[in-house]
XYZ file of N, CA, C and O in Angstrom:
880
model
N -20.398 -27.773 -16.657
C -19.725 -26.542 -17.053
C -18.273 -26.865 -17.371
O -17.585 -27.519 -16.614
N -17.780 -26.367 -18.496
C -16.412 -26.613 -18.895
C -15.507 -25.578 -18.260
O -15.855 -24.415 -18.133
N -14.335 -26.000 -17.872
C -13.334 -25.067 -17.364
C -12.208 -25.006 -18.380
O -11.567 -26.005 -18.667
N -11.963 -23.822 -18.932
C -10.947 -23.641 -19.940
C -9.823 -22.808 -19.370
O -10.052 -21.714 -18.885
N -8.601 -23.319 -19.407
C -7.457 -22.618 -18.850
C -6.412 -22.444 -19.936
O -6.045 -23.401 -20.604
N -5.941 -21.209 -20.125
C -4.892 -20.910 -21.073
C -3.695 -20.381 -20.304
O -3.836 -19.551 -19.421
N -2.497 -20.842 -20.617
C -1.285 -20.328 -19.993
C -0.377 -19.792 -21.076
O 0.000 -20.508 -21.993
N -0.001 -18.511 -20.960
C 0.809 -17.866 -21.982
C 2.277 -18.176 -21.777
O 2.705 -18.547 -20.701
N 3.067 -17.935 -22.828
C 4.506 -18.025 -22.706
C 5.041 -16.790 -22.018
O 4.295 -15.933 -21.558
N 6.331 -16.671 -21.968
C 6.954 -15.533 -21.276
C 6.561 -14.232 -21.959
O 6.556 -14.121 -23.171
N 6.234 -13.229 -21.171
C 5.849 -11.928 -21.712
C 7.087 -11.121 -22.030
O 8.189 -11.414 -21.595
N 6.891 -10.049 -22.783
C 7.990 -9.147 -23.102
C 8.351 -8.328 -21.885
O 7.639 -8.301 -20.908
N 9.456 -7.634 -21.945
C 9.874 -6.761 -20.846
C 8.865 -5.649 -20.676
O 8.166 -5.273 -21.615
N 8.803 -5.056 -19.483
C 7.846 -3.986 -19.240
C 8.201 -2.737 -20.011
O 7.343 -1.921 -20.289
N 9.451 -2.543 -20.347
C 9.838 -1.359 -21.106
C 10.987 -1.705 -22.020
O 11.811 -2.558 -21.725
N 11.066 -0.990 -23.145
C 12.102 -1.297 -24.119
C 13.488 -0.978 -23.589
O 14.495 -1.481 -24.089
N 13.566 -0.166 -22.544
C 14.860 0.227 -21.993
C 15.454 -0.821 -21.072
O 16.521 -0.616 -20.499
N 14.797 -1.918 -20.886
C 15.295 -2.955 -19.977
C 16.641 -3.473 -20.468
O 16.851 -3.661 -21.657
N 17.551 -3.728 -19.537
C 18.869 -4.230 -19.884
C 18.936 -5.709 -19.600
O 18.383 -6.183 -18.623
N 19.617 -6.458 -20.442
C 19.819 -7.879 -20.213
C 21.248 -8.094 -19.757
O 22.168 -7.387 -20.175
N 21.498 -9.107 -18.901
C 22.845 -9.342 -18.400
C 23.787 -9.752 -19.520
O 23.385 -10.297 -20.538
N 25.085 -9.501 -19.332
C 26.072 -9.906 -20.319
C 26.170 -11.418 -20.347
O 25.784 -12.107 -19.411
N 26.719 -11.928 -21.429
C 26.819 -13.375 -21.600
C 27.605 -13.979 -20.448
O 28.647 -13.479 -20.047
N 27.072 -15.061 -19.908
C 27.746 -15.760 -18.841
C 27.410 -15.253 -17.464
O 27.829 -15.851 -16.475
N 26.706 -14.118 -17.381
C 26.363 -13.569 -16.074
C 25.292 -14.414 -15.427
O 24.343 -14.854 -16.071
N 25.431 -14.639 -14.134
C 24.443 -15.434 -13.416
C 23.212 -14.590 -13.135
O 23.326 -13.400 -12.845
N 22.002 -15.142 -13.261
C 20.799 -14.369 -12.979
C 20.731 -13.992 -11.506
O 21.187 -14.729 -10.633
N 20.175 -12.792 -11.251
C 20.066 -12.321 -9.877
C 19.038 -13.157 -9.114
O 18.003 -13.531 -9.652
N 19.384 -13.455 -7.863
C 18.462 -14.209 -7.044
C 17.343 -13.291 -6.561
O 17.581 -12.117 -6.259
N 16.117 -13.772 -6.472
C 15.024 -12.914 -6.029
C 15.158 -12.568 -4.557
O 15.591 -13.383 -3.744
N 14.794 -11.345 -4.225
C 14.793 -10.915 -2.833
C 13.468 -11.301 -2.194
O 12.423 -11.320 -2.859
N 13.472 -11.575 -0.892
C 12.196 -11.817 -0.216
C 11.388 -10.529 -0.153
O 11.931 -9.421 -0.250
N 10.091 -10.686 0.005
C 9.214 -9.520 0.112
C 9.591 -8.717 1.346
O 9.957 -9.282 2.379
N 9.514 -7.395 1.273
C 9.905 -6.585 2.423
C 8.892 -6.682 3.550
O 7.708 -6.939 3.322
N 9.337 -6.454 4.783
C 8.385 -6.358 5.890
C 7.699 -4.997 5.858
O 8.072 -4.117 5.076
N 6.719 -4.826 6.695
C 6.033 -3.547 6.756
C 4.850 -3.489 5.811
O 4.575 -4.427 5.051
N 4.171 -2.348 5.833
C 2.928 -2.210 5.081
C 3.182 -1.752 3.660
O 3.980 -0.850 3.414
N 2.503 -2.395 2.723
C 2.497 -1.994 1.319
C 1.063 -1.653 0.934
O 0.136 -2.413 1.231
N 0.884 -0.520 0.305
C -0.455 -0.117 -0.133
C -0.443 0.172 -1.621
O 0.585 0.590 -2.174
N -1.578 -0.054 -2.252
C -1.760 0.265 -3.662
C -3.028 1.099 -3.782
O -4.119 0.642 -3.434
N -2.880 2.329 -4.256
C -4.006 3.244 -4.386
C -4.339 3.455 -5.856
O -3.434 3.635 -6.687
N -5.622 3.440 -6.189
C -6.076 3.744 -7.544
C -6.153 5.257 -7.672
O -7.004 5.901 -7.061
N -5.256 5.842 -8.450
C -5.215 7.294 -8.599
C -5.802 7.749 -9.926
O -6.100 8.932 -10.108
N -5.971 6.825 -10.853
C -6.563 7.172 -12.141
C -7.291 5.951 -12.683
O -6.773 4.833 -12.628
N -8.493 6.148 -13.189
C -9.256 5.055 -13.786
C -10.016 5.591 -14.984
O -10.618 6.664 -14.939
N -9.949 4.867 -16.074
C -10.608 5.317 -17.301
C -10.889 4.099 -18.180
O -10.106 3.160 -18.218
N -12.018 4.126 -18.863
C -12.328 3.045 -19.790
C -13.748 2.550 -19.667
O -14.399 2.708 -18.630
N -14.233 1.936 -20.727
C -15.610 1.450 -20.773
C -15.831 0.229 -19.898
O -16.972 -0.116 -19.594
N -14.739 -0.423 -19.465
C -14.884 -1.614 -18.635
C -14.687 -1.369 -17.160
O -14.792 -2.311 -16.365
N -14.413 -0.119 -16.774
C -14.157 0.147 -15.359
C -14.533 1.576 -14.997
O -13.662 2.429 -14.803
N -15.803 1.818 -14.896
C -16.241 3.114 -14.416
C -15.656 3.359 -13.019
O -15.385 2.406 -12.287
N -15.463 4.615 -12.624
C -14.961 4.896 -11.273
C -15.795 4.181 -10.222
O -17.023 4.190 -10.256
N -15.106 3.505 -9.306
C -15.782 2.764 -8.254
C -16.018 1.303 -8.562
O -16.500 0.555 -7.703
N -15.675 0.854 -9.784
C -15.926 -0.545 -10.160
C -14.648 -1.377 -10.229
O -14.698 -2.529 -10.651
N -13.509 -0.794 -9.835
C -12.246 -1.535 -9.790
C -11.636 -1.357 -8.405
O -11.423 -0.226 -7.961
N -11.370 -2.463 -7.730
C -10.815 -2.432 -6.381
C -9.487 -3.171 -6.336
O -9.300 -4.175 -7.033
N -8.580 -2.693 -5.486
C -7.243 -3.256 -5.388
C -6.970 -3.680 -3.952
O -7.347 -2.980 -3.003
N -6.318 -4.839 -3.778
C -5.944 -5.321 -2.445
C -4.577 -5.984 -2.522
O -4.275 -6.703 -3.483
N -3.744 -5.754 -1.504
C -2.406 -6.352 -1.428
C -2.484 -7.635 -0.623
O -3.179 -7.709 0.398
N -1.775 -8.676 -1.059
C -1.775 -9.943 -0.337
C -1.084 -9.764 1.020
O -0.194 -8.926 1.175
N -1.470 -10.547 2.018
C -0.876 -10.414 3.365
C 0.629 -10.611 3.402
O 1.311 -10.049 4.267
N 1.177 -11.407 2.463
C 2.619 -11.667 2.487
C 3.414 -10.722 1.585
O 4.614 -10.917 1.367
N 2.751 -9.705 1.018
C 3.399 -8.681 0.188
C 4.009 -9.230 -1.100
O 4.905 -8.613 -1.683
N 3.542 -10.359 -1.570
C 4.095 -10.941 -2.791
C 3.288 -10.592 -4.042
O 3.750 -10.834 -5.160
N 2.092 -10.026 -3.866
C 1.235 -9.758 -5.009
C 0.134 -8.780 -4.609
O -0.091 -8.509 -3.431
N -0.553 -8.245 -5.618
C -1.782 -7.505 -5.361
C -2.826 -7.918 -6.388
O -2.496 -8.384 -7.494
N -4.076 -7.773 -6.019
C -5.177 -8.187 -6.891
C -6.010 -6.984 -7.297
O -6.153 -6.014 -6.549
N -6.548 -7.061 -8.503
C -7.504 -6.075 -8.999
C -8.801 -6.817 -9.302
O -8.797 -7.803 -10.045
N -9.887 -6.360 -8.712
C -11.195 -6.976 -8.922
C -12.116 -5.966 -9.598
O -12.258 -4.835 -9.132
N -12.728 -6.388 -10.703
C -13.649 -5.538 -11.453
C -15.080 -6.014 -11.220
O -15.323 -7.207 -11.048
N -16.019 -5.086 -11.272
C -17.428 -5.463 -11.094
C -18.282 -5.195 -12.323
O -19.445 -5.597 -12.352
N -17.726 -4.527 -13.346
C -18.501 -4.247 -14.566
C -17.598 -4.347 -15.794
O -17.438 -3.385 -16.536
N -17.021 -5.496 -16.016
C -16.056 -5.633 -17.109
C -16.470 -6.809 -17.977
O -16.085 -7.953 -17.722
N -17.263 -6.551 -19.017
C -17.827 -7.603 -19.861
C -17.990 -7.083 -21.279
O -18.545 -5.999 -21.496
N -17.501 -7.849 -22.256
C -17.677 -7.541 -23.674
C -18.570 -8.613 -24.291
O -18.420 -9.805 -23.979
N -19.488 -8.207 -25.160
C -20.422 -9.173 -25.732
C -20.850 -8.781 -27.140
O -20.795 -7.608 -27.532
N -21.286 -9.784 -27.883
C -21.856 -9.600 -29.221
C -23.069 -10.519 -29.347
O -23.176 -11.528 -28.654
N -23.984 -10.157 -30.223
C -25.152 -11.008 -30.450
C -26.457 -10.289 -30.197
O -26.521 -9.057 -30.143
N -27.509 -11.068 -29.999
C -28.861 -10.520 -29.977
C -29.132 -9.616 -28.780
O -29.994 -8.740 -28.845
N -28.428 -9.781 -27.680
C -28.656 -8.945 -26.494
C -27.619 -7.837 -26.332
O -27.603 -7.154 -25.304
N -26.774 -7.648 -27.345
C -25.667 -6.706 -27.216
C -25.882 -5.455 -28.055
O -26.498 -5.490 -29.120
N -25.357 -4.337 -27.559
C -25.315 -3.106 -28.336
C -24.123 -3.161 -29.283
O -23.190 -3.949 -29.092
N -24.146 -2.287 -30.277
C -23.082 -2.298 -31.274
C -21.715 -2.004 -30.665
O -20.685 -2.465 -31.169
N -21.691 -1.230 -29.580
C -20.419 -0.853 -28.954
C -19.963 -1.816 -27.865
O -18.899 -1.631 -27.282
N -20.746 -2.852 -27.590
C -20.436 -3.755 -26.479
C -19.352 -4.771 -26.790
O -18.889 -5.479 -25.884
N -18.938 -4.858 -28.056
C -17.988 -5.911 -28.427
C -16.608 -5.663 -27.831
O -15.813 -6.596 -27.690
N -16.306 -4.414 -27.454
C -14.993 -4.082 -26.916
C -15.148 -3.309 -25.611
O -15.892 -2.333 -25.539
N -14.424 -3.748 -24.577
C -14.354 -3.025 -23.321
C -12.879 -2.903 -22.930
O -12.080 -3.815 -23.183
N -12.551 -1.785 -22.318
C -11.158 -1.589 -21.919
C -11.094 -0.905 -20.567
O -12.086 -0.339 -20.075
N -9.928 -0.960 -19.950
C -9.723 -0.314 -18.658
C -8.277 0.152 -18.556
O -7.346 -0.601 -18.855
N -8.102 1.401 -18.156
C -6.789 1.985 -17.926
C -6.714 2.400 -16.460
O -7.461 3.272 -16.021
N -5.805 1.771 -15.718
C -5.643 2.067 -14.307
C -4.282 2.699 -14.061
O -3.268 2.236 -14.595
N -4.272 3.743 -13.248
C -3.039 4.320 -12.750
C -2.946 4.032 -11.266
O -3.801 4.456 -10.489
N -1.930 3.283 -10.853
C -1.813 2.829 -9.472
C -0.586 3.437 -8.809
O 0.497 3.464 -9.392
N -0.766 3.905 -7.585
C 0.341 4.357 -6.765
C 0.681 3.233 -5.800
O -0.100 2.917 -4.896
N 1.845 2.617 -6.006
C 2.284 1.502 -5.175
C 3.271 2.046 -4.144
O 4.362 2.520 -4.494
N 2.887 2.014 -2.889
C 3.693 2.575 -1.810
C 4.398 1.443 -1.068
O 3.748 0.578 -0.474
N 5.738 1.441 -1.132
C 6.531 0.344 -0.581
C 7.456 0.876 0.511
O 7.745 2.075 0.569
N 7.948 -0.009 1.391
C 8.867 0.428 2.448
C 10.133 1.050 1.877
O 10.612 0.672 0.804
N 10.682 2.008 2.587
C 11.889 2.685 2.155
C 13.029 1.686 1.985
O 13.208 0.775 2.788
N 13.776 1.860 0.896
C 14.912 0.985 0.645
C 14.599 -0.191 -0.254
O 15.493 -0.981 -0.564
N 13.350 -0.310 -0.693
C 12.945 -1.416 -1.566
C 12.347 -0.881 -2.860
O 11.801 0.233 -2.904
N 12.438 -1.686 -3.907
C 11.748 -1.387 -5.146
C 11.212 -2.687 -5.733
O 11.556 -3.777 -5.276
N 10.372 -2.583 -6.740
C 9.654 -3.756 -7.244
C 9.544 -3.733 -8.760
O 9.664 -2.691 -9.412
N 9.309 -4.909 -9.310
C 8.913 -5.098 -10.703
C 7.696 -6.009 -10.714
O 7.403 -6.682 -9.719
N 6.994 -6.045 -11.821
C 5.895 -6.991 -11.999
C 6.457 -8.203 -12.731
O 6.879 -8.113 -13.884
N 6.490 -9.334 -12.026
C 7.103 -10.541 -12.579
C 6.108 -11.423 -13.326
O 6.489 -12.177 -14.227
N 4.838 -11.338 -12.944
C 3.830 -12.212 -13.549
C 2.447 -11.612 -13.325
O 2.220 -10.932 -12.320
N 1.573 -11.840 -14.268
C 0.186 -11.402 -14.129
C -0.742 -12.551 -14.498
O -0.563 -13.197 -15.541
N -1.696 -12.835 -13.623
C -2.698 -13.878 -13.859
C -4.057 -13.214 -14.049
O -4.524 -12.494 -13.167
N -4.682 -13.469 -15.187
C -5.989 -12.897 -15.499
C -7.033 -14.009 -15.487
O -6.809 -15.079 -16.056
N -8.172 -13.744 -14.853
C -9.222 -14.753 -14.735
C -10.575 -14.138 -15.073
O -10.806 -12.953 -14.865
N -11.468 -14.993 -15.554
C -12.814 -14.529 -15.846
C -13.714 -15.663 -16.258
O -13.438 -16.835 -16.003
N -14.806 -15.301 -16.923
C -15.795 -16.270 -17.379
C -16.149 -15.940 -18.821
O -16.203 -14.761 -19.209
N -16.389 -16.966 -19.622
C -16.747 -16.769 -21.025
C -17.885 -17.696 -21.415
O -17.948 -18.845 -20.960
N -18.766 -17.177 -22.238
C -19.829 -17.971 -22.856
C -19.829 -17.623 -24.339
O -20.279 -16.536 -24.732
N -19.301 -18.528 -25.143
C -19.118 -18.268 -26.574
C -19.850 -19.304 -27.401
O -19.683 -20.508 -27.205
N -20.659 -18.824 -28.324
C -21.394 -19.708 -29.225
C -20.455 -20.288 -30.276
O -19.325 -19.819 -30.466
N -20.921 -21.308 -30.971
C -20.164 -21.894 -32.071
C -19.812 -20.806 -33.080
O -20.668 -20.048 -33.532
N -18.531 -20.700 -33.428
C -18.079 -19.720 -34.406
C -17.626 -18.403 -33.817
O -16.981 -17.602 -34.498
N -17.953 -18.138 -32.559
C -17.542 -16.896 -31.902
C -16.187 -17.075 -31.230
O -15.728 -18.193 -31.000
N -15.545 -15.956 -30.878
C -14.272 -15.998 -30.174
C -14.147 -14.759 -29.294
O -14.944 -13.828 -29.394
N -13.152 -14.767 -28.448
C -12.902 -13.630 -27.567
C -11.399 -13.448 -27.416
O -10.628 -14.400 -27.514
N -10.991 -12.212 -27.156
C -9.581 -11.886 -26.992
C -9.386 -11.068 -25.731
O -10.171 -10.159 -25.437
N -8.351 -11.403 -24.980
C -7.950 -10.629 -23.806
C -6.570 -10.058 -24.074
O -5.638 -10.769 -24.455
N -6.427 -8.742 -23.916
C -5.161 -8.060 -24.135
C -4.752 -7.315 -22.873
O -5.609 -6.844 -22.117
N -3.439 -7.170 -22.654
C -2.979 -6.459 -21.472
C -1.561 -5.951 -21.659
O -0.747 -6.538 -22.382
N -1.271 -4.826 -21.009
C 0.096 -4.318 -20.890
C 0.200 -3.533 -19.595
O -0.810 -3.117 -19.025
N 1.415 -3.349 -19.114
C 1.627 -2.566 -17.901
C 3.021 -1.964 -17.964
O 3.957 -2.558 -18.498
N 3.152 -0.761 -17.427
C 4.417 -0.045 -17.517
C 4.436 1.065 -16.476
O 3.392 1.497 -15.964
N 5.635 1.559 -16.163
C 5.773 2.644 -15.215
C 5.617 3.985 -15.924
O 6.067 4.158 -17.063
N 5.013 4.913 -15.239
C 4.789 6.251 -15.765
C 6.099 6.846 -16.285
O 7.132 6.782 -15.635
N 6.045 7.397 -17.501
C 7.224 8.009 -18.095
C 8.124 7.054 -18.837
O 9.114 7.483 -19.441
N 7.797 5.763 -18.824
C 8.592 4.778 -19.543
C 7.791 4.280 -20.736
O 6.566 4.397 -20.774
N 8.474 3.718 -21.703
C 7.816 3.299 -22.929
C 6.825 2.170 -22.672
O 7.106 1.221 -21.958
N 5.638 2.306 -23.279
C 4.608 1.285 -23.113
C 4.959 0.033 -23.910
O 5.441 0.114 -25.035
N 4.744 -1.113 -23.305
C 4.998 -2.364 -23.999
C 3.850 -2.693 -24.942
O 2.754 -2.153 -24.832
N 4.105 -3.597 -25.869
C 3.042 -4.103 -26.714
C 2.097 -4.948 -25.878
O 2.494 -5.556 -24.881
N 0.823 -4.970 -26.281
C -0.140 -5.809 -25.579
C 0.242 -7.279 -25.720
O 0.694 -7.722 -26.767
N 0.061 -8.028 -24.646
C 0.103 -9.478 -24.716
C -1.311 -9.943 -24.965
O -2.252 -9.502 -24.300
N -1.502 -10.821 -25.913
C -2.838 -11.173 -26.376
C -3.103 -12.665 -26.229
O -2.210 -13.487 -26.470
N -4.337 -12.996 -25.834
C -4.768 -14.389 -25.669
C -6.164 -14.531 -26.260
O -7.007 -13.643 -26.102
N -6.402 -15.643 -26.938
C -7.668 -15.859 -27.633
C -8.370 -17.102 -27.119
O -7.742 -18.130 -26.867
N -9.671 -17.006 -26.980
C -10.530 -18.104 -26.568
C -11.562 -18.324 -27.666
O -12.185 -17.372 -28.132
N -11.758 -19.561 -28.102
C -12.664 -19.874 -29.204
C -13.879 -20.653 -28.728
O -13.778 -21.501 -27.836
N -15.027 -20.369 -29.351
C -16.243 -21.098 -29.052
C -16.365 -22.354 -29.896
O -15.643 -22.534 -30.883
N -17.253 -23.256 -29.503
C -18.183 -23.090 -28.390
C -17.525 -23.434 -27.050
O -16.794 -24.410 -26.942
N -17.780 -22.609 -26.065
C -17.295 -22.875 -24.716
C -18.118 -22.078 -23.724
O -18.675 -21.026 -24.054
N -18.207 -22.588 -22.529
C -18.852 -21.864 -21.437
C -18.181 -22.293 -20.140
O -18.246 -23.455 -19.748
N -17.516 -21.364 -19.493
C -16.826 -21.692 -18.266
C -15.775 -20.676 -17.890
O -15.635 -19.631 -18.535
N -15.032 -20.992 -16.850
C -13.980 -20.112 -16.368
C -12.780 -20.144 -17.312
O -12.505 -21.169 -17.937
N -12.075 -19.037 -17.398
C -10.828 -19.004 -18.160
C -9.737 -18.340 -17.330
O -10.011 -17.560 -16.417
N -8.500 -18.663 -17.637
C -7.350 -18.053 -16.980
C -6.191 -17.989 -17.950
O -5.931 -18.951 -18.679
N -5.496 -16.857 -17.992
C -4.274 -16.710 -18.783
C -3.219 -16.065 -17.903
O -3.538 -15.335 -16.959
N -1.956 -16.339 -18.202
C -0.858 -15.796 -17.410
C 0.229 -15.257 -18.324
O 0.538 -15.845 -19.360
N 0.800 -14.125 -17.928
C 1.961 -13.548 -18.602
C 3.094 -13.475 -17.593
O 2.924 -12.907 -16.508
N 4.237 -14.042 -17.926
C 5.389 -14.029 -17.021
C 6.569 -13.345 -17.697
O 6.810 -13.528 -18.889
N 7.316 -12.552 -16.940
C 8.494 -11.848 -17.442
C 9.744 -12.603 -16.994
O 9.902 -12.885 -15.807
N 10.645 -12.933 -17.905
C 11.882 -13.608 -17.508
C 12.676 -12.755 -16.518
O 12.611 -11.522 -16.550
N 13.427 -13.418 -15.646
C 14.186 -12.706 -14.618
C 15.090 -11.643 -15.222
O 15.177 -10.512 -14.734
N 15.777 -11.984 -16.303
C 16.735 -11.045 -16.894
C 16.054 -9.858 -17.565
O 16.715 -8.873 -17.918
N 14.740 -9.916 -17.751
C 14.022 -8.834 -18.432
C 13.153 -8.016 -17.496
O 12.435 -7.124 -17.944
N 13.212 -8.281 -16.206
C 12.407 -7.523 -15.256
C 12.796 -6.050 -15.271
O 13.971 -5.701 -15.319
N 11.802 -5.175 -15.225
C 12.032 -3.739 -15.164
C 11.524 -3.239 -13.819
O 10.332 -3.339 -13.514
N 12.426 -2.694 -13.008
C 12.082 -2.268 -11.658
C 11.739 -0.788 -11.619
O 12.268 0.011 -12.401
N 10.843 -0.475 -10.707
C 10.523 0.921 -10.447
C 11.812 1.646 -10.050
O 12.559 1.155 -9.212
N 12.095 2.816 -10.650
C 13.340 3.519 -10.316
C 13.396 3.895 -8.832
O 12.456 4.477 -8.292
N 14.480 3.549 -8.176
C 14.635 3.884 -6.760
C 14.624 5.397 -6.576
O 15.240 6.140 -7.352
N 13.922 5.851 -5.568
C 13.865 7.266 -5.259
C 12.898 8.064 -6.100
O 12.709 9.263 -5.860
N 12.272 7.454 -7.086
C 11.315 8.159 -7.944
C 9.895 7.879 -7.487
O 9.644 6.952 -6.708
N 8.981 8.685 -7.973
C 7.566 8.482 -7.680
C 6.827 8.377 -9.010
O 6.458 9.378 -9.617
N 6.659 7.164 -9.480
C 6.012 6.929 -10.772
C 4.890 5.924 -10.594
O 5.065 4.880 -9.968
N 3.749 6.259 -11.168
C 2.608 5.345 -11.098
C 2.861 4.113 -11.960
O 3.579 4.165 -12.965
N 2.252 3.018 -11.574
C 2.206 1.815 -12.396
C 0.925 1.876 -13.212
O -0.171 1.937 -12.657
N 1.061 1.918 -14.536
C -0.095 1.986 -15.422
C -0.421 0.605 -15.965
O 0.463 -0.090 -16.481
N -1.672 0.216 -15.833
C -2.136 -1.087 -16.305
C -3.251 -0.874 -17.323
O -4.268 -0.227 -17.022
N -3.058 -1.382 -18.523
C -4.065 -1.299 -19.578
C -4.538 -2.703 -19.934
O -3.726 -3.579 -20.226
N -5.836 -2.910 -19.903
C -6.403 -4.198 -20.290
C -7.553 -3.980 -21.270
O -8.148 -2.895 -21.323
N -7.861 -5.026 -22.019
C -8.926 -4.943 -23.018
C -9.562 -6.315 -23.205
O -8.861 -7.335 -23.201
N -10.872 -6.336 -23.363
C -11.616 -7.533 -23.729
C -12.344 -7.274 -25.037
O -12.957 -6.216 -25.215
N -12.314 -8.241 -25.938
C -13.043 -8.159 -27.203
C -13.825 -9.442 -27.428
O -13.295 -10.536 -27.226
N -15.046 -9.303 -27.862
C -15.874 -10.442 -28.269
C -16.106 -10.344 -29.769
O -16.567 -9.299 -30.258
N -15.768 -11.405 -30.495
C -15.920 -11.407 -31.952
C -17.011 -12.397 -32.357
O -16.984 -13.561 -31.935
N -17.950 -11.924 -33.166
C -19.076 -12.765 -33.574
C -18.631 -13.900 -34.488
O -19.152 -15.015 -34.410
N -17.670 -13.627 -35.362
C -17.233 -14.653 -36.301
C -18.392 -15.174 -37.118
O -19.197 -14.407 -37.662
N -18.508 -16.489 -37.174
C -19.595 -17.112 -37.946
C -20.777 -17.503 -37.068
O -21.664 -18.237 -37.510
N -20.817 -17.018 -35.833
C -21.905 -17.388 -34.918
C -23.229 -16.772 -35.360
O -23.268 -15.795 -36.103
N -24.305 -17.336 -34.880
C -25.659 -16.881 -35.205
C -26.023 -15.733 -34.259
O -26.593 -15.943 -33.194
N -25.699 -14.496 -34.649
C -25.912 -13.351 -33.766
C -27.385 -12.974 -33.625
O -27.741 -12.221 -32.720
N -28.231 -13.507 -34.508
C -29.657 -13.209 -34.395
C -30.310 -13.999 -33.274
O -31.351 -13.584 -32.738
N -29.710 -15.113 -32.895
C -30.316 -15.987 -31.897
C -29.425 -16.291 -30.690
O -29.882 -16.932 -29.740
N -28.163 -15.873 -30.734
C -27.258 -16.170 -29.625
C -26.525 -14.904 -29.178
O -26.378 -13.952 -29.951
N -26.071 -14.927 -27.943
C -25.219 -13.866 -27.398
C -23.947 -14.519 -26.864
O -24.013 -15.495 -26.122
N -22.817 -13.984 -27.257
C -21.529 -14.476 -26.784
C -20.858 -13.380 -25.974
O -20.909 -12.201 -26.339
N -20.219 -13.763 -24.864
C -19.564 -12.736 -24.046
C -18.314 -13.298 -23.381
O -18.151 -14.503 -23.214
N -17.435 -12.373 -23.004
C -16.262 -12.676 -22.205
C -16.222 -11.637 -21.093
O -16.435 -10.452 -21.326
N -15.980 -12.084 -19.869
C -16.032 -11.197 -18.710
C -14.787 -11.341 -17.860
O -14.202 -12.422 -17.764
N -14.412 -10.245 -17.245
C -13.332 -10.252 -16.276
C -13.834 -9.526 -15.021
O -13.095 -8.813 -14.346
N -15.123 -9.706 -14.747
C -15.713 -9.014 -13.603
C -16.196 -10.015 -12.569
O -16.370 -11.198 -12.835
N -16.392 -9.522 -11.353
C -16.810 -10.372 -10.257
C -17.417 -9.505 -9.170
O -16.844 -8.491 -8.786
N -18.588 -9.873 -8.686
C -19.207 -9.135 -7.594
C -18.832 -9.711 -6.236
O -19.001 -9.054 -5.216
N -18.291 -10.941 -6.225
C -17.952 -11.573 -4.952
C -16.452 -11.815 -4.786
O -16.020 -12.447 -3.824
N -15.642 -11.297 -5.720
C -14.194 -11.458 -5.607
C -13.652 -12.774 -6.106
O -12.453 -13.028 -5.999
N -14.507 -13.623 -6.669
C -14.045 -14.941 -7.116
C -13.186 -14.848 -8.371
O -12.336 -15.707 -8.605
N -13.397 -13.820 -9.191
C -12.580 -13.590 -10.379
C -11.793 -12.309 -10.168
O -12.377 -11.241 -9.973
N -10.476 -12.400 -10.215
C -9.670 -11.205 -10.076
C -8.375 -11.367 -10.863
O -8.034 -12.461 -11.305
N -7.693 -10.264 -11.064
C -6.396 -10.258 -11.713
C -5.330 -10.152 -10.643
O -5.424 -9.308 -9.755
N -4.317 -11.015 -10.716
C -3.262 -11.037 -9.709
C -1.949 -10.621 -10.359
O -1.510 -11.224 -11.340
N -1.329 -9.588 -9.807
C -0.024 -9.123 -10.265
C 1.017 -9.489 -9.209
O 0.912 -9.076 -8.055
N 2.008 -10.272 -9.625
C 3.015 -10.787 -8.697
C 4.249 -9.885 -8.691
O 4.805 -9.579 -9.754
N 4.669 -9.486 -7.506
C 5.846 -8.643 -7.349
C 7.129 -9.449 -7.465
O 7.195 -10.618 -7.083
N 8.174 -8.794 -7.951
C 9.549 -9.225 -7.747
C 10.239 -8.075 -7.022
O 10.124 -6.918 -7.444
N 10.938 -8.378 -5.929
C 11.495 -7.335 -5.061
C 13.016 -7.286 -5.135
O 13.670 -8.286 -5.418
N 13.582 -6.113 -4.856
C 15.012 -5.988 -4.614
C 15.238 -4.728 -3.771
O 14.364 -3.860 -3.673
N 16.404 -4.666 -3.164
C 16.724 -3.508 -2.339
C 17.370 -2.417 -3.196
O 18.023 -2.706 -4.210
N 17.185 -1.187 -2.775
C 17.797 -0.048 -3.472
C 19.191 0.209 -2.894
O 19.447 -0.062 -1.710
N 20.096 0.734 -3.724
C 21.428 1.073 -3.201
C 21.327 2.115 -2.096
O 20.507 3.030 -2.173
N 22.139 1.960 -1.089
C 22.147 2.935 -0.011
C 22.833 4.213 -0.441
O 23.872 4.193 -1.118
N 22.219 5.325 -0.073
C 22.799 6.620 -0.407
C 23.953 6.925 0.549
O 23.857 6.710 1.736
N 25.026 7.436 -0.026
C 26.197 7.787 0.785
C 26.156 9.260 1.160
O 25.671 10.075 0.435
């Protein structure tokens, strides 16, 4: 079995309103993860790749990241596929509850899955994430080409100066939009099926969103 790993370049800012430091300014040092309990609740779920109950979220023990695991997220084309199966998407609205006095940004996202692509076929993984009420970013896109069969991984990282933090004192959901597409291309769709998946029944494939933390200004 082949293992195919793709690593993306730096992703765009989470929102167009992000400010960059003035010339010569030193980048801010990252804050350690806060103590105490952090929870992430799925408050909204929509899309052909994530029926209600098929997307689960868990926070890492050290509060540095959270994972999203899907159980029915697969796009396919070919002899075993329906006409609408070539594209699957998922829109998640997450309520991230953090200790008082702290706020967060998403610094990096790691996406993992499995692909089986015939000669001439390809697959695309797209993703964006943004805070409720803020401008949605453009999708970051990654392509996998056949023939291949094996695990895949892609990563999107946001530069330190472009991090967009949840507004202190506000209550805004983190919206995550993802999409998988399978393209037949020149593959033999009468005799082969090509698919790309981001699902897992045992938790072995999941999406990891890495936090960047900072403290909020104290109210006077």
